Amino acid sequence: QPLAERPQARRDYRLQELRRQATKREMPIALQPAHFPTNPAPASYAIIAAQADGAGDTGALVRNILTACWVEERDIAEDAVIRDCLGRAGFDPGLADRGLLAGAETYARNLEEAVEAGVFGSPFYIVGDERFWGQDRLEDLDLHLAGRL
């Protein structure tokens, strides 16, 4: 259910949980960023194109995009923001244009595969038959991968 259509109690809880997780991980966050929700597709396409390109640091790119939205309150649907995030991660900012079609096609395939696999939110990890949803399950995922859960 889109955030704006969720019950008020659930929206309030989400804000409380975002604050707690940010404090626990010592990460800055704008609890209600100026440009959220926004269209995530252009940034997603850029990440897919960058991953295929391999010339920079994909992890840094993802962090740059998340920071742009959740800390700097920039609109990650805007070309200038995406180009800046690409450049700061060591990629050619022109990937935002060149990789658009391939990124869109891969994004569509990934979405279909995710729906077929039963994914219903983000982050969502599937390891064998085990499923882990939400940032609050990352510790469980680590324990599972270590063979302890």
mmCIF file of C-alpha atoms in Angstrom:
data_model
loop_
_atom_site.group_PDB
_atom_site.id
_atom_site.type_symbol
_atom_site.label_atom_id
_atom_site.label_comp_id
_atom_site.label_asym_id
_atom_site.label_seq_id
_atom_site.Cartn_x
_atom_site.Cartn_y
_atom_site.Cartn_z
ATOM 1 C CA GLN A 1 0.000 0.000 0.000
ATOM 2 C CA PRO A 2 1.463 3.407 -0.916
ATOM 3 C CA LEU A 3 2.738 5.353 2.076
ATOM 4 C CA ALA A 4 0.098 8.075 1.779
ATOM 5 C CA GLU A 5 -2.684 5.446 1.867
ATOM 6 C CA ARG A 6 -1.439 3.600 4.948
ATOM 7 C CA PRO A 7 -3.263 4.086 8.253
ATOM 8 C CA GLN A 8 -1.970 7.032 10.287
ATOM 9 C CA ALA A 9 -0.802 4.739 13.101
ATOM 10 C CA ARG A 10 1.403 2.816 10.676
ATOM 11 C CA ARG A 11 2.832 6.032 9.209
ATOM 12 C CA ASP A 12 3.613 7.309 12.709
ATOM 13 C CA TYR A 13 5.298 4.013 13.589
ATOM 14 C CA ARG A 14 7.371 4.162 10.405
ATOM 15 C CA LEU A 15 8.737 7.590 11.359
ATOM 16 C CA GLN A 16 9.543 6.363 14.849
ATOM 17 C CA GLU A 17 11.304 3.288 13.459
ATOM 18 C CA LEU A 18 13.284 5.352 10.930
ATOM 19 C CA ARG A 19 14.495 7.591 13.765
ATOM 20 C CA ARG A 20 15.464 4.603 15.933
ATOM 21 C CA GLN A 21 17.312 2.805 13.129
ATOM 22 C CA ALA A 22 19.190 5.972 12.157
ATOM 23 C CA THR A 23 20.208 6.568 15.776
ATOM 24 C CA LYS A 24 21.235 2.935 16.275
ATOM 25 C CA ARG A 25 23.397 3.002 13.148
ATOM 26 C CA GLU A 26 24.638 6.562 13.781
ATOM 27 C CA MET A 27 23.375 7.687 10.380
ATOM 28 C CA PRO A 28 21.930 11.107 9.625
ATOM 29 C CA ILE A 29 18.436 11.100 8.133
ATOM 30 C CA ALA A 30 15.696 13.498 7.120
ATOM 31 C CA LEU A 31 12.625 11.686 8.437
ATOM 32 C CA GLN A 32 10.366 13.384 5.917
ATOM 33 C CA PRO A 33 12.643 14.309 3.001
ATOM 34 C CA ALA A 34 11.462 17.026 0.657
ATOM 35 C CA HIS A 35 11.407 14.692 -2.366
ATOM 36 C CA PHE A 36 9.931 11.468 -1.011
ATOM 37 C CA PRO A 37 8.236 9.640 -2.418
ATOM 38 C CA THR A 38 9.649 10.335 -5.849
ATOM 39 C CA ASN A 39 10.045 8.342 -9.031
ATOM 40 C CA PRO A 40 12.849 5.847 -8.238
ATOM 41 C CA ALA A 41 13.099 4.536 -11.819
ATOM 42 C CA PRO A 42 15.754 6.954 -13.210
ATOM 43 C CA ALA A 43 18.108 6.307 -10.269
ATOM 44 C CA SER A 44 17.447 2.571 -10.518
ATOM 45 C CA TYR A 45 18.253 2.589 -14.223
ATOM 46 C CA ALA A 46 21.494 4.445 -13.490
ATOM 47 C CA ILE A 47 22.505 1.866 -10.866
ATOM 48 C CA ILE A 48 21.830 -0.968 -13.319
ATOM 49 C CA ALA A 49 23.832 0.792 -16.065
ATOM 50 C CA ALA A 50 26.697 1.493 -13.657
ATOM 51 C CA GLN A 51 26.769 -2.114 -12.480
ATOM 52 C CA ALA A 52 27.011 -3.280 -16.093
ATOM 53 C CA ASP A 53 29.694 -0.658 -16.834
ATOM 54 C CA GLY A 54 31.838 -1.624 -13.853
ATOM 55 C CA ALA A 55 34.113 1.415 -14.123
ATOM 56 C CA GLY A 56 33.314 2.877 -10.693
ATOM 57 C CA ASP A 57 32.103 1.846 -7.246
ATOM 58 C CA THR A 58 28.500 0.613 -7.421
ATOM 59 C CA GLY A 59 28.186 0.476 -3.629
ATOM 60 C CA ALA A 60 29.266 4.115 -3.400
ATOM 61 C CA LEU A 61 26.739 5.012 -6.097
ATOM 62 C CA VAL A 62 23.898 3.422 -4.145
ATOM 63 C CA ARG A 63 25.022 5.208 -0.959
ATOM 64 C CA ASN A 64 25.270 8.504 -2.888
ATOM 65 C CA ILE A 65 21.712 8.126 -4.197
ATOM 66 C CA LEU A 66 20.303 7.177 -0.801
ATOM 67 C CA THR A 67 22.183 10.051 0.846
ATOM 68 C CA ALA A 68 20.942 12.462 -1.815
ATOM 69 C CA CYS A 69 17.339 11.545 -0.967
ATOM 70 C CA TRP A 70 17.422 10.833 2.777
ATOM 71 C CA VAL A 71 20.078 13.275 4.021
ATOM 72 C CA GLU A 72 20.567 16.023 1.443
ATOM 73 C CA GLU A 73 16.855 16.104 0.466
ATOM 74 C CA ARG A 74 17.579 16.147 -3.273
ATOM 75 C CA ASP A 75 15.250 14.669 -5.880
ATOM 76 C CA ILE A 76 16.797 11.412 -7.134
ATOM 77 C CA ALA A 77 14.481 11.485 -10.150
ATOM 78 C CA GLU A 78 16.350 14.522 -11.526
ATOM 79 C CA ASP A 79 19.086 14.013 -14.115
ATOM 80 C CA ALA A 80 21.468 16.461 -12.434
ATOM 81 C CA VAL A 81 21.275 14.593 -9.127
ATOM 82 C CA ILE A 82 21.804 11.219 -10.797
ATOM 83 C CA ARG A 83 24.752 12.558 -12.805
ATOM 84 C CA ASP A 84 26.335 13.989 -9.663
ATOM 85 C CA CYS A 85 25.919 10.676 -7.807
ATOM 86 C CA LEU A 86 27.428 8.763 -10.727
ATOM 87 C CA GLY A 87 30.414 11.112 -10.975
ATOM 88 C CA ARG A 88 31.147 11.010 -7.235
ATOM 89 C CA ALA A 89 31.184 7.193 -7.403
ATOM 90 C CA GLY A 90 33.746 7.159 -10.213
ATOM 91 C CA PHE A 91 31.356 6.582 -13.122
ATOM 92 C CA ASP A 92 30.904 8.639 -16.261
ATOM 93 C CA PRO A 93 27.842 10.817 -15.561
ATOM 94 C CA GLY A 94 26.801 10.173 -19.186
ATOM 95 C CA LEU A 95 25.703 6.678 -18.119
ATOM 96 C CA ALA A 96 22.500 8.377 -17.009
ATOM 97 C CA ASP A 97 21.698 8.784 -20.717
ATOM 98 C CA ARG A 98 23.494 5.897 -22.415
ATOM 99 C CA GLY A 99 22.285 3.219 -20.003
ATOM 100 C CA LEU A 100 18.677 4.346 -19.812
ATOM 101 C CA LEU A 101 17.095 1.824 -22.201
ATOM 102 C CA ALA A 102 19.128 -1.180 -21.027
ATOM 103 C CA GLY A 103 18.525 -0.131 -17.417
ATOM 104 C CA ALA A 104 14.785 0.118 -18.000
ATOM 105 C CA GLU A 105 14.657 -3.311 -19.646
ATOM 106 C CA THR A 106 16.671 -4.933 -16.846
ATOM 107 C CA TYR A 107 14.567 -3.137 -14.235
ATOM 108 C CA ALA A 108 11.378 -4.568 -15.770
ATOM 109 C CA ARG A 109 12.839 -8.090 -15.818
ATOM 110 C CA ASN A 110 14.052 -7.747 -12.231
ATOM 111 C CA LEU A 111 10.605 -6.567 -11.139
ATOM 112 C CA GLU A 112 8.911 -9.534 -12.793
ATOM 113 C CA GLU A 113 11.364 -11.960 -11.186
ATOM 114 C CA ALA A 114 10.887 -10.347 -7.786
ATOM 115 C CA VAL A 115 7.093 -10.589 -7.975
ATOM 116 C CA GLU A 116 7.339 -14.231 -9.059
ATOM 117 C CA ALA A 117 9.666 -14.936 -6.117
ATOM 118 C CA GLY A 118 7.229 -13.381 -3.631
ATOM 119 C CA VAL A 119 9.091 -10.155 -2.915
ATOM 120 C CA PHE A 120 6.789 -7.548 -1.381
ATOM 121 C CA GLY A 121 9.030 -4.800 -0.061
ATOM 122 C CA SER A 122 12.540 -3.434 0.190
ATOM 123 C CA PRO A 123 15.072 -4.392 1.257
ATOM 124 C CA PHE A 124 14.229 -8.032 0.595
ATOM 125 C CA TYR A 125 16.692 -10.899 0.452
ATOM 126 C CA ILE A 126 16.097 -14.512 -0.567
ATOM 127 C CA VAL A 127 18.625 -17.176 0.347
ATOM 128 C CA GLY A 128 17.416 -20.624 -0.667
ATOM 129 C CA ASP A 129 13.974 -20.958 0.917
ATOM 130 C CA GLU A 130 14.632 -18.287 3.547
ATOM 131 C CA ARG A 131 13.285 -14.764 3.107
ATOM 132 C CA PHE A 132 14.373 -11.626 4.932
ATOM 133 C CA TRP A 133 12.446 -8.356 4.632
ATOM 134 C CA GLY A 134 13.376 -4.985 6.066
ATOM 135 C CA GLN A 135 16.468 -3.287 7.400
ATOM 136 C CA ASP A 136 15.629 -4.674 10.838
ATOM 137 C CA ARG A 137 16.249 -8.219 9.525
ATOM 138 C CA LEU A 138 19.792 -7.641 8.248
ATOM 139 C CA GLU A 139 21.259 -9.125 11.440
ATOM 140 C CA ASP A 140 19.116 -12.239 10.893
ATOM 141 C CA LEU A 141 20.382 -12.453 7.312
ATOM 142 C CA ASP A 142 23.990 -12.249 8.559
ATOM 143 C CA LEU A 143 23.300 -14.986 11.123
ATOM 144 C CA HIS A 144 21.701 -17.176 8.450
ATOM 145 C CA LEU A 145 24.623 -16.699 6.079
ATOM 146 C CA ALA A 146 27.000 -17.630 8.924
ATOM 147 C CA GLY A 147 24.982 -20.843 9.515
ATOM 148 C CA ARG A 148 23.819 -19.721 12.949
ATOM 149 C CA LEU A 149 20.121 -19.181 12.164
#
